Coordinates of C-alpha atoms in Angstrom, one line a residue:
X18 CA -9.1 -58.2 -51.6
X19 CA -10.7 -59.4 -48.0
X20 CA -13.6 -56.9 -46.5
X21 CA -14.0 -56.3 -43.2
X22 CA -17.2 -54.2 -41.9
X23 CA -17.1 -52.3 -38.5
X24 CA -20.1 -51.8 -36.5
X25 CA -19.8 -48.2 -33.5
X26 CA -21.5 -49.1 -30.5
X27 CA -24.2 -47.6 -28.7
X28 CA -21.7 -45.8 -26.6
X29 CA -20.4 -43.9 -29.8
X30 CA -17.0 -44.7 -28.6
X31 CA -16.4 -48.4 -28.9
X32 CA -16.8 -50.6 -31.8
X33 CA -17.5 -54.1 -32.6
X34 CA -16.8 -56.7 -35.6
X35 CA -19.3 -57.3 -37.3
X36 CA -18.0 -59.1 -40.8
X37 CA -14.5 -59.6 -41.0
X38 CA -13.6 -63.0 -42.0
X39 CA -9.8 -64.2 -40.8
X40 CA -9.0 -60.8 -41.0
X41 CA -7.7 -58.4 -37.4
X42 CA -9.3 -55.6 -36.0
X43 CA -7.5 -52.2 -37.4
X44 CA -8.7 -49.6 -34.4
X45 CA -6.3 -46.6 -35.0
X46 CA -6.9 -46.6 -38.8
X47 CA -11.2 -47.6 -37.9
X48 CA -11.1 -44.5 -35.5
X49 CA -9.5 -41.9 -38.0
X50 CA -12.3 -43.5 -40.7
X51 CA -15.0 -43.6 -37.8
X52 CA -14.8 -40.0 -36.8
X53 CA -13.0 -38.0 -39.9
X54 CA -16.3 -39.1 -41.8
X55 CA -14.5 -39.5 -45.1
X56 CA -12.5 -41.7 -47.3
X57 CA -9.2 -43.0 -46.3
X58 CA -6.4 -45.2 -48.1
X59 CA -2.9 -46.3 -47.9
X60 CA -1.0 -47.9 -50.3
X61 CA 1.5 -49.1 -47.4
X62 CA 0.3 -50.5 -44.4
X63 CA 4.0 -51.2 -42.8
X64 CA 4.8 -47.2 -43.2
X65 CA 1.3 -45.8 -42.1
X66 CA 1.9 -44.6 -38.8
X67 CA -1.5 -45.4 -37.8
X68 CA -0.4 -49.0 -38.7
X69 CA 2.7 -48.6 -36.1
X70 CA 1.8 -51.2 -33.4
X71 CA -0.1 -53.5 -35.8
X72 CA 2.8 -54.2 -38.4
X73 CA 3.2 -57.7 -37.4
X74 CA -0.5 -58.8 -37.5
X75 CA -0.2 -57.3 -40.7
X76 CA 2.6 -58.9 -41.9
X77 CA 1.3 -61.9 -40.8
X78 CA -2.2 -61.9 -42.9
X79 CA -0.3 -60.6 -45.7
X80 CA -2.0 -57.3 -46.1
X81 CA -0.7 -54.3 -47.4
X82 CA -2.8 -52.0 -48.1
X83 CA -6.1 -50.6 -46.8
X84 CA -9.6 -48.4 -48.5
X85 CA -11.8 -47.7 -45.5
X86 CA -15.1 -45.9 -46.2
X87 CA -17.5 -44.5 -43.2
X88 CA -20.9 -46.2 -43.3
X89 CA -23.0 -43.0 -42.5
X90 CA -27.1 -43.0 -42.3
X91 CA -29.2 -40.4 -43.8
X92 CA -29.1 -38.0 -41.1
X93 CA -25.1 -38.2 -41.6
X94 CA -24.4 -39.9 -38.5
X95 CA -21.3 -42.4 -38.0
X96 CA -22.5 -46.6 -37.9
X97 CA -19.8 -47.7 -38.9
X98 CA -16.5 -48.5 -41.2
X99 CA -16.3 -50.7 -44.3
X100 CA -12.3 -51.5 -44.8
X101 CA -11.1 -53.5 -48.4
X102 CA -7.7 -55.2 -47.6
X103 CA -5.4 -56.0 -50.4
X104 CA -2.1 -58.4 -50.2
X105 CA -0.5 -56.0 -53.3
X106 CA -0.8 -52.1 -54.0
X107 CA -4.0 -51.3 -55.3
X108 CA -2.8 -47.9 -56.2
X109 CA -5.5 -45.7 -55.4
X110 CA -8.9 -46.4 -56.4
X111 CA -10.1 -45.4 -59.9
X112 CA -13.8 -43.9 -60.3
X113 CA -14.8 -47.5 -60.7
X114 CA -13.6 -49.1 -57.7
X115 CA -15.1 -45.5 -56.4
X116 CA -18.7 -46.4 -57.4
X117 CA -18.4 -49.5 -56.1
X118 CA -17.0 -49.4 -52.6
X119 CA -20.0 -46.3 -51.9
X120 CA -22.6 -49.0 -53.4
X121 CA -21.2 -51.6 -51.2
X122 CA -21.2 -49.1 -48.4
X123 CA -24.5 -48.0 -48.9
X124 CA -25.7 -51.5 -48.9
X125 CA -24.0 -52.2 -45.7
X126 CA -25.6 -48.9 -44.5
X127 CA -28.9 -50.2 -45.1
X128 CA -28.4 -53.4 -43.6
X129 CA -27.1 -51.7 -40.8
X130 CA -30.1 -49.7 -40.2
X131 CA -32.4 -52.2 -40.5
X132 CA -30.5 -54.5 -38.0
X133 CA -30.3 -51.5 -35.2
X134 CA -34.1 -50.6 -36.2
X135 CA -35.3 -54.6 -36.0
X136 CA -32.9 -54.8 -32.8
X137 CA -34.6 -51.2 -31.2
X138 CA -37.7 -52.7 -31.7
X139 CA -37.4 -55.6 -30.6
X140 CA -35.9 -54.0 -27.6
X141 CA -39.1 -52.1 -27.5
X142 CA -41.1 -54.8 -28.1
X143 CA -39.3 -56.7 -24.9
X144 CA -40.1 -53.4 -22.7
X145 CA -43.5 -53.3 -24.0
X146 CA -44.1 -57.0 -22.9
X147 CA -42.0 -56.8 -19.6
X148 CA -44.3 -53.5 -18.9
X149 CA -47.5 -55.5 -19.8
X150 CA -46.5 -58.5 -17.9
X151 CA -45.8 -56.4 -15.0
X152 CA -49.3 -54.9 -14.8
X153 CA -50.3 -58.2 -14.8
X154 CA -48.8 -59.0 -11.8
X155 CA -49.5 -55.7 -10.4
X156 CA -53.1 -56.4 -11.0
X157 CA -53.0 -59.8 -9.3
X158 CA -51.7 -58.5 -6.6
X159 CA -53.9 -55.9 -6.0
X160 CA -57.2 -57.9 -6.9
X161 CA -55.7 -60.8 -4.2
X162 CA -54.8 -57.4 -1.6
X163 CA -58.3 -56.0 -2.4
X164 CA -60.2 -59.2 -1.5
X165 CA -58.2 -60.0 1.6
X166 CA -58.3 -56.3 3.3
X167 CA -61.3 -56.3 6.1
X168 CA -62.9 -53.3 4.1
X169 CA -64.8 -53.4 0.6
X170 CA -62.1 -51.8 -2.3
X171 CA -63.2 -50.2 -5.3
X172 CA -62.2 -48.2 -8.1
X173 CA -63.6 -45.5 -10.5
X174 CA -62.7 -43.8 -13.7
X175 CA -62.0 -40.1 -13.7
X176 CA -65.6 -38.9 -14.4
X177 CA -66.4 -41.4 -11.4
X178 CA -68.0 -44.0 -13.1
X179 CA -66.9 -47.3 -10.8
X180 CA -65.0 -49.7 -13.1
X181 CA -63.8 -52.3 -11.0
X182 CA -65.7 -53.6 -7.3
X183 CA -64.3 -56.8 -5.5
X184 CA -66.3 -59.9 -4.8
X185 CA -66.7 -59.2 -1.3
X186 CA -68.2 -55.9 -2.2
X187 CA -70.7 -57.6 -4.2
X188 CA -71.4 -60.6 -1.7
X189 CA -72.1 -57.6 0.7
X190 CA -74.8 -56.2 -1.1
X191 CA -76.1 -59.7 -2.5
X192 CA -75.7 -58.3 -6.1
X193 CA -73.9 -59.2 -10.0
X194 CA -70.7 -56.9 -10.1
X195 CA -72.0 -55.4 -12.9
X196 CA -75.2 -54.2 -10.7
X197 CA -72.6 -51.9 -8.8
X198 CA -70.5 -50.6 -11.7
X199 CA -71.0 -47.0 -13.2
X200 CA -73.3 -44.9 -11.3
X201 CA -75.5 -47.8 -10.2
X202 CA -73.9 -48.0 -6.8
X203 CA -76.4 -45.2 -5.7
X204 CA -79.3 -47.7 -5.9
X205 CA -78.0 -49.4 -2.6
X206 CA -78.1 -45.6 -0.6
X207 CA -80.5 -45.1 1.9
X208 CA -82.5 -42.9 0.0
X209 CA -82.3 -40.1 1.8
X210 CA -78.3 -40.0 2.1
X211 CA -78.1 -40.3 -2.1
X212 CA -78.2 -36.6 -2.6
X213 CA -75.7 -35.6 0.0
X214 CA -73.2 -38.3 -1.1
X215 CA -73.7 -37.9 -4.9
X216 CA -73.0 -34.3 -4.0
X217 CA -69.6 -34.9 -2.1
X218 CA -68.3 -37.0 -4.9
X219 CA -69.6 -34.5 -7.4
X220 CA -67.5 -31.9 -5.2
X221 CA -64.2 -34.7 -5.2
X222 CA -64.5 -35.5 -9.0
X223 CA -64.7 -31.4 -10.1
X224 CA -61.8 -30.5 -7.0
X225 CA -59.7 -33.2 -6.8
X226 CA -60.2 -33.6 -3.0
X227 CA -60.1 -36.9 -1.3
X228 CA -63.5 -38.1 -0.9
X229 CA -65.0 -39.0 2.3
X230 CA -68.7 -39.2 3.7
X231 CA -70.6 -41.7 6.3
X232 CA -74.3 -42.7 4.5
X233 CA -75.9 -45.9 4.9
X234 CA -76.3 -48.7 2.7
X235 CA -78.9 -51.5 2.4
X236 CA -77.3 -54.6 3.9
X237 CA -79.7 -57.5 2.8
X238 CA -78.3 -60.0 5.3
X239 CA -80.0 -58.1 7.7
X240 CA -82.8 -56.7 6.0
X241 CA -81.5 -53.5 7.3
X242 CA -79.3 -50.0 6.3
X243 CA -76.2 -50.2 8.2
X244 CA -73.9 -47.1 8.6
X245 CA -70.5 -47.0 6.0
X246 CA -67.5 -45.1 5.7
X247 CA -66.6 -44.3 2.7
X248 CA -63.3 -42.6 1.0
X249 CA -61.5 -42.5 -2.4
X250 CA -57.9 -41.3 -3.0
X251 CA -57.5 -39.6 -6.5
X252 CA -54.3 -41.4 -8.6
X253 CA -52.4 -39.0 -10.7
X254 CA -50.2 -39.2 -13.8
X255 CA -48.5 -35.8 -14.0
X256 CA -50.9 -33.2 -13.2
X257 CA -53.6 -35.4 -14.7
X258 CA -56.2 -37.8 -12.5
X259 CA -56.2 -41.3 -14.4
X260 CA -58.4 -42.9 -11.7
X261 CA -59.9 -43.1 -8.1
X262 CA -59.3 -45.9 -5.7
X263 CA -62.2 -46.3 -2.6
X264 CA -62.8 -48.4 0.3
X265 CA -66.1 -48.8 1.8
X266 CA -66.1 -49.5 5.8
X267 CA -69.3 -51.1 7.5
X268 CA -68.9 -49.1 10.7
X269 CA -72.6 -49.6 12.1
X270 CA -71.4 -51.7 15.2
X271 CA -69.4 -48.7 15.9
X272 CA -72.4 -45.8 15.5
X273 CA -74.3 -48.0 17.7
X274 CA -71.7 -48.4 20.4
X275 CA -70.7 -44.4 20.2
X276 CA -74.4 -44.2 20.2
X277 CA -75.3 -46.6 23.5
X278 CA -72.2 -44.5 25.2
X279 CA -73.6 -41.0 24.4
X280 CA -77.3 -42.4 25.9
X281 CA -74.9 -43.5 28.9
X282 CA -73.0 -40.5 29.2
X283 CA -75.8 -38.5 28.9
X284 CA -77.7 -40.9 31.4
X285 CA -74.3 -40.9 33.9
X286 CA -74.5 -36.9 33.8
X287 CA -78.4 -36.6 34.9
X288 CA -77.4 -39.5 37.5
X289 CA -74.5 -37.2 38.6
X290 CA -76.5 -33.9 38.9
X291 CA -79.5 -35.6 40.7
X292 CA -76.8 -37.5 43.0
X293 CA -75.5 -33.9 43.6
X294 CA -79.1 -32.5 44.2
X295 CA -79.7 -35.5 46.6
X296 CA -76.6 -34.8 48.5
X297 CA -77.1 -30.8 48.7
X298 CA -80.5 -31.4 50.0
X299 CA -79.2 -34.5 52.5
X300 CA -76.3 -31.8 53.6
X301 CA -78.7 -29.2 54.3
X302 CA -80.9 -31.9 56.0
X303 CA -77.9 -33.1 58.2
X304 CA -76.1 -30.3 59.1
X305 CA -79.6 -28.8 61.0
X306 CA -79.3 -31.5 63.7
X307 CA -75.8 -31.4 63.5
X308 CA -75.3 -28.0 64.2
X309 CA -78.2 -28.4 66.9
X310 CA -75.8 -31.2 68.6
X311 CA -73.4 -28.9 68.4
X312 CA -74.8 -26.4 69.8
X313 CA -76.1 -28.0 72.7
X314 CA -73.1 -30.0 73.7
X315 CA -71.3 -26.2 73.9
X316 CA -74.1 -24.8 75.8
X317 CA -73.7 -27.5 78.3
X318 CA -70.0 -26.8 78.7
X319 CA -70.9 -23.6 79.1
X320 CA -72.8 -24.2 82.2
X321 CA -76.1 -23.6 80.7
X322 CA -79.2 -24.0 81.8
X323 CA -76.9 -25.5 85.0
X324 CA -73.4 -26.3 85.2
X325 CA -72.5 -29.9 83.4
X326 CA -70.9 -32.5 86.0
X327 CA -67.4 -32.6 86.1
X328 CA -67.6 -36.5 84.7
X329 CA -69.9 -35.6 81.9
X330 CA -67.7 -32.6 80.7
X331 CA -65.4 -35.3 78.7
X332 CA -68.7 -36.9 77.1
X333 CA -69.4 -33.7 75.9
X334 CA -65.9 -33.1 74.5
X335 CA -66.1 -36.0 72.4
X336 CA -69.7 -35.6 71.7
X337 CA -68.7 -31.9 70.2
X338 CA -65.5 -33.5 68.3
X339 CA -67.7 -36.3 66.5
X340 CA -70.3 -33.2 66.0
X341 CA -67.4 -31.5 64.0
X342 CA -65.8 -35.1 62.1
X343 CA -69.6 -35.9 60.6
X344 CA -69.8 -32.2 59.4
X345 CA -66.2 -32.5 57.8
X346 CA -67.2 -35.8 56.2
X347 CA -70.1 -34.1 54.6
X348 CA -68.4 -31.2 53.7
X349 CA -66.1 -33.9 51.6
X350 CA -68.9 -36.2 49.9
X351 CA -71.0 -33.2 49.1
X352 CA -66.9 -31.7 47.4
X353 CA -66.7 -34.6 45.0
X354 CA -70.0 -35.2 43.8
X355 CA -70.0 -31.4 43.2
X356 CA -66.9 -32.5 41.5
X357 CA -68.5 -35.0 39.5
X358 CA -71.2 -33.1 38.3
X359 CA -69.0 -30.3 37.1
X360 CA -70.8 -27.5 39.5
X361 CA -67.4 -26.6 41.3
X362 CA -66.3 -22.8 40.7
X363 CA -63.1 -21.4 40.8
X364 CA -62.4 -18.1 41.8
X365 CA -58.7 -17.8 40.4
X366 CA -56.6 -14.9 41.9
X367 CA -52.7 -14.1 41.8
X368 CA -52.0 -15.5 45.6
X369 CA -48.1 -15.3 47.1
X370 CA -47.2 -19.1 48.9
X371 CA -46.8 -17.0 51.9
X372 CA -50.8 -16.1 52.0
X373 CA -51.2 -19.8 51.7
X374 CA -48.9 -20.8 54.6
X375 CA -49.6 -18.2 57.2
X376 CA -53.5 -19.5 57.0
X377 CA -52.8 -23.6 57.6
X378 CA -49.4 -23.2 59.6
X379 CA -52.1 -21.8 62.8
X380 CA -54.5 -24.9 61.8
X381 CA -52.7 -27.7 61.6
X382 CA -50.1 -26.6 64.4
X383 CA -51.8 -28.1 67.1
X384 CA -52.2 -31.5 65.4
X385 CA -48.1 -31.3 64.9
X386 CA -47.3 -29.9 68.3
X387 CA -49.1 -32.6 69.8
X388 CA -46.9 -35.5 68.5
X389 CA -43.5 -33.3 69.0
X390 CA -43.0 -33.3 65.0
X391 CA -40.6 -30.6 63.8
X392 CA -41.8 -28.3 60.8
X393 CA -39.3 -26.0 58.2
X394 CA -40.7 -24.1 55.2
X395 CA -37.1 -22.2 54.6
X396 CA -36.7 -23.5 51.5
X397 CA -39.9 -21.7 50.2
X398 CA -40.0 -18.5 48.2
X399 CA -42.8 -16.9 50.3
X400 CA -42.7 -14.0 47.9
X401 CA -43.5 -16.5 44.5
X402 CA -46.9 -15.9 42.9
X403 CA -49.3 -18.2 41.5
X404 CA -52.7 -18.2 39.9
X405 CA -55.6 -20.3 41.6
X406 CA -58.2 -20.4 43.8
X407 CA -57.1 -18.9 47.6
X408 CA -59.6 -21.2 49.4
X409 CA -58.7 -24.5 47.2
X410 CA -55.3 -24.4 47.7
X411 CA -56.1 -23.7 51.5
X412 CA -57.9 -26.7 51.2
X413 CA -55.2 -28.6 49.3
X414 CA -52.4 -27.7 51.6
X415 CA -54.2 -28.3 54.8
X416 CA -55.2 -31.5 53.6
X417 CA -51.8 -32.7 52.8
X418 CA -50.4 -31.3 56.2
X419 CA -52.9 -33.0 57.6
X420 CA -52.4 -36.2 56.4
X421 CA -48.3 -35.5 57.2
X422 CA -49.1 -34.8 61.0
X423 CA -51.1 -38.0 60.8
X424 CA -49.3 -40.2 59.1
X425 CA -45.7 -39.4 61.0
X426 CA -45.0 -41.0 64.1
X427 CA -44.0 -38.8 66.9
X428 CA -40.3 -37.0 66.5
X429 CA -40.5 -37.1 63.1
X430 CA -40.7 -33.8 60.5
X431 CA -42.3 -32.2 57.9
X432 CA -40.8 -29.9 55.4
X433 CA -42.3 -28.0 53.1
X434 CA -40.7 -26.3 49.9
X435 CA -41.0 -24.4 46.7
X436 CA -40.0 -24.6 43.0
X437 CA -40.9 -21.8 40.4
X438 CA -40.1 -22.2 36.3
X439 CA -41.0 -19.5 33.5
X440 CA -44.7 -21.3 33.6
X441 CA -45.3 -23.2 36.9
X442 CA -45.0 -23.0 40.3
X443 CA -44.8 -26.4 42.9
X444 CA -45.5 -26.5 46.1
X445 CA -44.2 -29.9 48.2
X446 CA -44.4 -31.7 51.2
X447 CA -42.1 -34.2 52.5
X448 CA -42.6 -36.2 55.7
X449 CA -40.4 -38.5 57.3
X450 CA -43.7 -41.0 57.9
X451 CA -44.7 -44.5 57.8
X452 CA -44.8 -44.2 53.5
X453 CA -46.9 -45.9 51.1
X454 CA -46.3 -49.1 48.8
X455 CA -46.5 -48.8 44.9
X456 CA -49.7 -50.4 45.5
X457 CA -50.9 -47.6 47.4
X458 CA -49.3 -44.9 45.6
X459 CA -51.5 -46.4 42.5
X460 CA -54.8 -45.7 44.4
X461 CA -54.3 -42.8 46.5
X462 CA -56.1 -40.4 44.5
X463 CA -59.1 -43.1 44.0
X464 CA -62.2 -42.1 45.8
X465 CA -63.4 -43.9 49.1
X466 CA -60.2 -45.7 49.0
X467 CA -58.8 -45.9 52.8
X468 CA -55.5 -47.3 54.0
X469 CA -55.0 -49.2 57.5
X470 CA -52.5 -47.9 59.4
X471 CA -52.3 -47.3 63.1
X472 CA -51.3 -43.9 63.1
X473 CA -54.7 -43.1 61.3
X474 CA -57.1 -45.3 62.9
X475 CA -58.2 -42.8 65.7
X476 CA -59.5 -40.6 62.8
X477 CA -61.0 -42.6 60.1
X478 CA -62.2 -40.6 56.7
X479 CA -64.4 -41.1 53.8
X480 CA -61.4 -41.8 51.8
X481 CA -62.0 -38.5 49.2
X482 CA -59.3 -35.8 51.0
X483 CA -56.7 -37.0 48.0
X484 CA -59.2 -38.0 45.4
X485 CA -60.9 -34.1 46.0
X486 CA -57.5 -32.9 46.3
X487 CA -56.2 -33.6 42.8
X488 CA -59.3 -32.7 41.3
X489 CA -58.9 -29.2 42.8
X490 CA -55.9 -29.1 41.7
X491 CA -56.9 -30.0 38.4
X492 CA -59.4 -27.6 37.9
X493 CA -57.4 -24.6 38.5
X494 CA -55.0 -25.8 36.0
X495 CA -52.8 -27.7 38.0
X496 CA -52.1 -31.0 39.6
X497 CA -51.4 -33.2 42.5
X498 CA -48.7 -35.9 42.5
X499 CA -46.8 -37.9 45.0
X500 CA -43.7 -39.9 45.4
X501 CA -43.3 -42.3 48.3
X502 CA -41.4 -45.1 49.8
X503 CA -42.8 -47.6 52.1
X504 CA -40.7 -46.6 56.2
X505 CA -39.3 -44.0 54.5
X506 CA -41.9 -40.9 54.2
X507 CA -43.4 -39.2 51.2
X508 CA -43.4 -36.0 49.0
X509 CA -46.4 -34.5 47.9
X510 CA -46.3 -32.1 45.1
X511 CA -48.7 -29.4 44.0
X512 CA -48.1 -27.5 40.8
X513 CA -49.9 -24.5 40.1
X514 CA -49.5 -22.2 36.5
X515 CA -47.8 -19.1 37.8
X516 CA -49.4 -15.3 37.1
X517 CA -49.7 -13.9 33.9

């Protein structure tokens, strides 16, 4: 008699030798013992038809007959088969032979179990130290991260007590680790920011809400408090918080910059509104002799007190036209520092293009008559309505027209056309003038910025009639753009938000 024991895999489908020495593997017969759970025998192996394709490895080890027991555990599941060979019939087995092959199964059974059970837990074992080894790592990795990063990492425990603080964290505050840990962190607050903080992490630890508060801390470097940012992420297992992870931010340099610009900002606006003040009052102080030059230069065309010489009737013309260019340059610097200041109204309206066009075509006519330039505005919806301020866009309009009539040489043409959508409404000029580089397309709506050009240097500006333009624009929702190339002319586009 030769044994041979069979081990089932893992898999519950495919088996493995386990003890069978110089004897072959029997699979047909081992799967009817494996999965029938009982007893089987044959007296002939060459006429057992689950024996039909292994005949000759039979034949060769001489066996003839086969007793294969199922080695079960004590919950009744398969492990295994336990076969007795025999090289002459056996006959079947008495009581005897009976006891005997269930003790020798039921010692392989054992032995079984305990192998899988040592093997499981050494497999566990092997998890357990690959797991621990891992958080090792992990834990070197995130002490290495957390001393690196430019802000101060620490963690807490879920009732909030800090458990873990780095070395720059303590080096900070000039203090042991231990100093920091628990609730002790509190003793570096400015005292009175420790209520309002302890507060806001009481309200993170009972809510589960990120954590994040500004309060200063005593810096002893600088024998000062500076200003930190402070947050905390809560880390959960399942529905469960299992601990709290922090940074701490030094952002003093930053309160005092944001702090410096609000002085300046608040020191740019009084600047602003006394520049505006100064100029309203230097308007109003202007425009008296102004108007009186005015006035005077008329009244001496007029023939009053006596008729003007026929030779001083052009000195008058021009004094009268200057008269009129200081006023407009006034107008313009008193415009944008109004502007500036933020004391422009708008009085918005639902206007029609055509409104707009029917006031500057008789202004700026003469200006375009006099150089022969041709003038369409057939592609414009007359009929479209926007939403703005009437005299503005006058303004805006006239001022690009203007600066078309100008800036064309004689012969030339302006167009000007329309293009409505669901939500705006544009408004553009195209000339056929002298253009403008990319340099000067880049500063055209700067203020005082003026471009030399012999077309415009008869009537030189402040340099604001864009600048004030855009801003207009701006203000009543809107905006100003252009497009232009150098010989070739440019477009200047006004959008405006169409009625509600």
């Amino acid at each position: 008699m030769r044994t041979c024991i069979l081990i089932l895999g893992e898999d519950g489908k495919n088996v493995r030798l386990s003890v069978a020495p110089m004897l072959p593997t029997p699979p047909r017969l081992l799967s009817a013992a494996f999965f029938s759970g009982e007893r089987m025998t044959t007296s002939a192996l060459a006429a057992d038809p689950l024996w039909t394709d292994f005949h000759a490895i039979a034949a060769t080890h001489k066996l003839v007959a086969c007793w294969a027991n199922p080695i079960q555990a004590l919950n009744g599941a398969i492990l295994g088969s336990l076969l007795l060979f025999f090289d002459r019939p056996p006959g079947q087995p008495s009581s005897t032979d009976i006891v005997l092959l269930d003790t020798a199964t039921r010692l392989a059974a054992d032995i079984v179990v305990r192998e899988q059970s040592k093997t499981a837990l050494q497999k566990r074992v092997d998890t357990a130290e690959g797991a621990a080894e891992s958080v090792r790592e992990s834990e070197i990795r995130f002490r290495a991260m957390a001393e690196t990063v430019p802000v101060h990492i620490w963690t807490a425990q879920p009732d909030g007590q800090l458990d873990f603080v780095t070395d720059k964290l303590a080096e900070y505050y000039a203090l042991p680790k231990e100093e920091l840990l628990g609730n002790k962190w509190a003793r570096v607050v400015h005292p009175e920011d420790v209520e309002s903080a302890g507060a806001r992490w009481a309200h993170s630890l009972q809510t589960g809400e990120a954590y994040e508060v500004e309060f200063r801390v005593f810096y002893p470097a600088g024998d000062e408090y500076r200003w930190n940012l402070v947050r905390a992420q809560p880390h959960y297992e399942g529905d469960r918080i299992v601990r709290w992870f922090g940074c701490n931010a030094d952002i003093e340099d930053y309160k005092r910059i944001e702090s410096a610009r609000d002085a300046a900002l608040t020191e740019t606006k009084a600047a602003n509104k006394a520049k505006a003040n100064f100029l309203a009052m230097m308007s109003h102080e202007l425009r008296t002799p102004l108007n009186a030059v005015g006035g005077y230069a008329q009244l001496m065309l007029d023939g009053i007190p006596t008729p003007a010489a026929p030779e001083h009737h052009d000195y008058l013309r021009r004094i009268e036209r200057s008269q009129k260019h200081l006023l407009g340059l006034i107008d313009s610097v008193l415009t944008h520092a109004k502007i500036e200041s933020g004391r422009m109204t708008y009085h918005n309206i639902d206007v029609t293009v055509g409104e707009i066009l029917d006031e500057v075509e008789p202004l700026i006519a003469p200006q375009r008559n006099a150089k022969g330039l041709s003038y369409s505005q057939d592609k414009s919806d007359l009929h479209a309505v926007f939403r703005g301020d009437k005299e503005k866009v006058v303004q805006i309009i006239l001022n690009i027209l203007s600066n078309a009539a100008k800036f064309t040489p004689a012969g030339g043409s302006i167009a000007v056309n329309t293009n409505v959508t669901p939500s705006t409404l544009a408004i553009s000029v195209t000339d056929t003038g002298i253009g403008l580089s990319p340099d000067q397309v880049a500063q055209v709506f700067e203020p005082f910025v003026q471009f030399q050009s012999a077309l415009g240097r008869e009537h030189k500006g402040t340099g604001l009639g864009m600048p004030i333009s855009r801003e207009l624009a701006r203000g009543m929702g809107g905006d100003l753009s252009v497009t232009s190339e150098l010989n070739a002319g440019s477009t200047f586009v006004l959008t405006l938000p169409v009625s509600g």
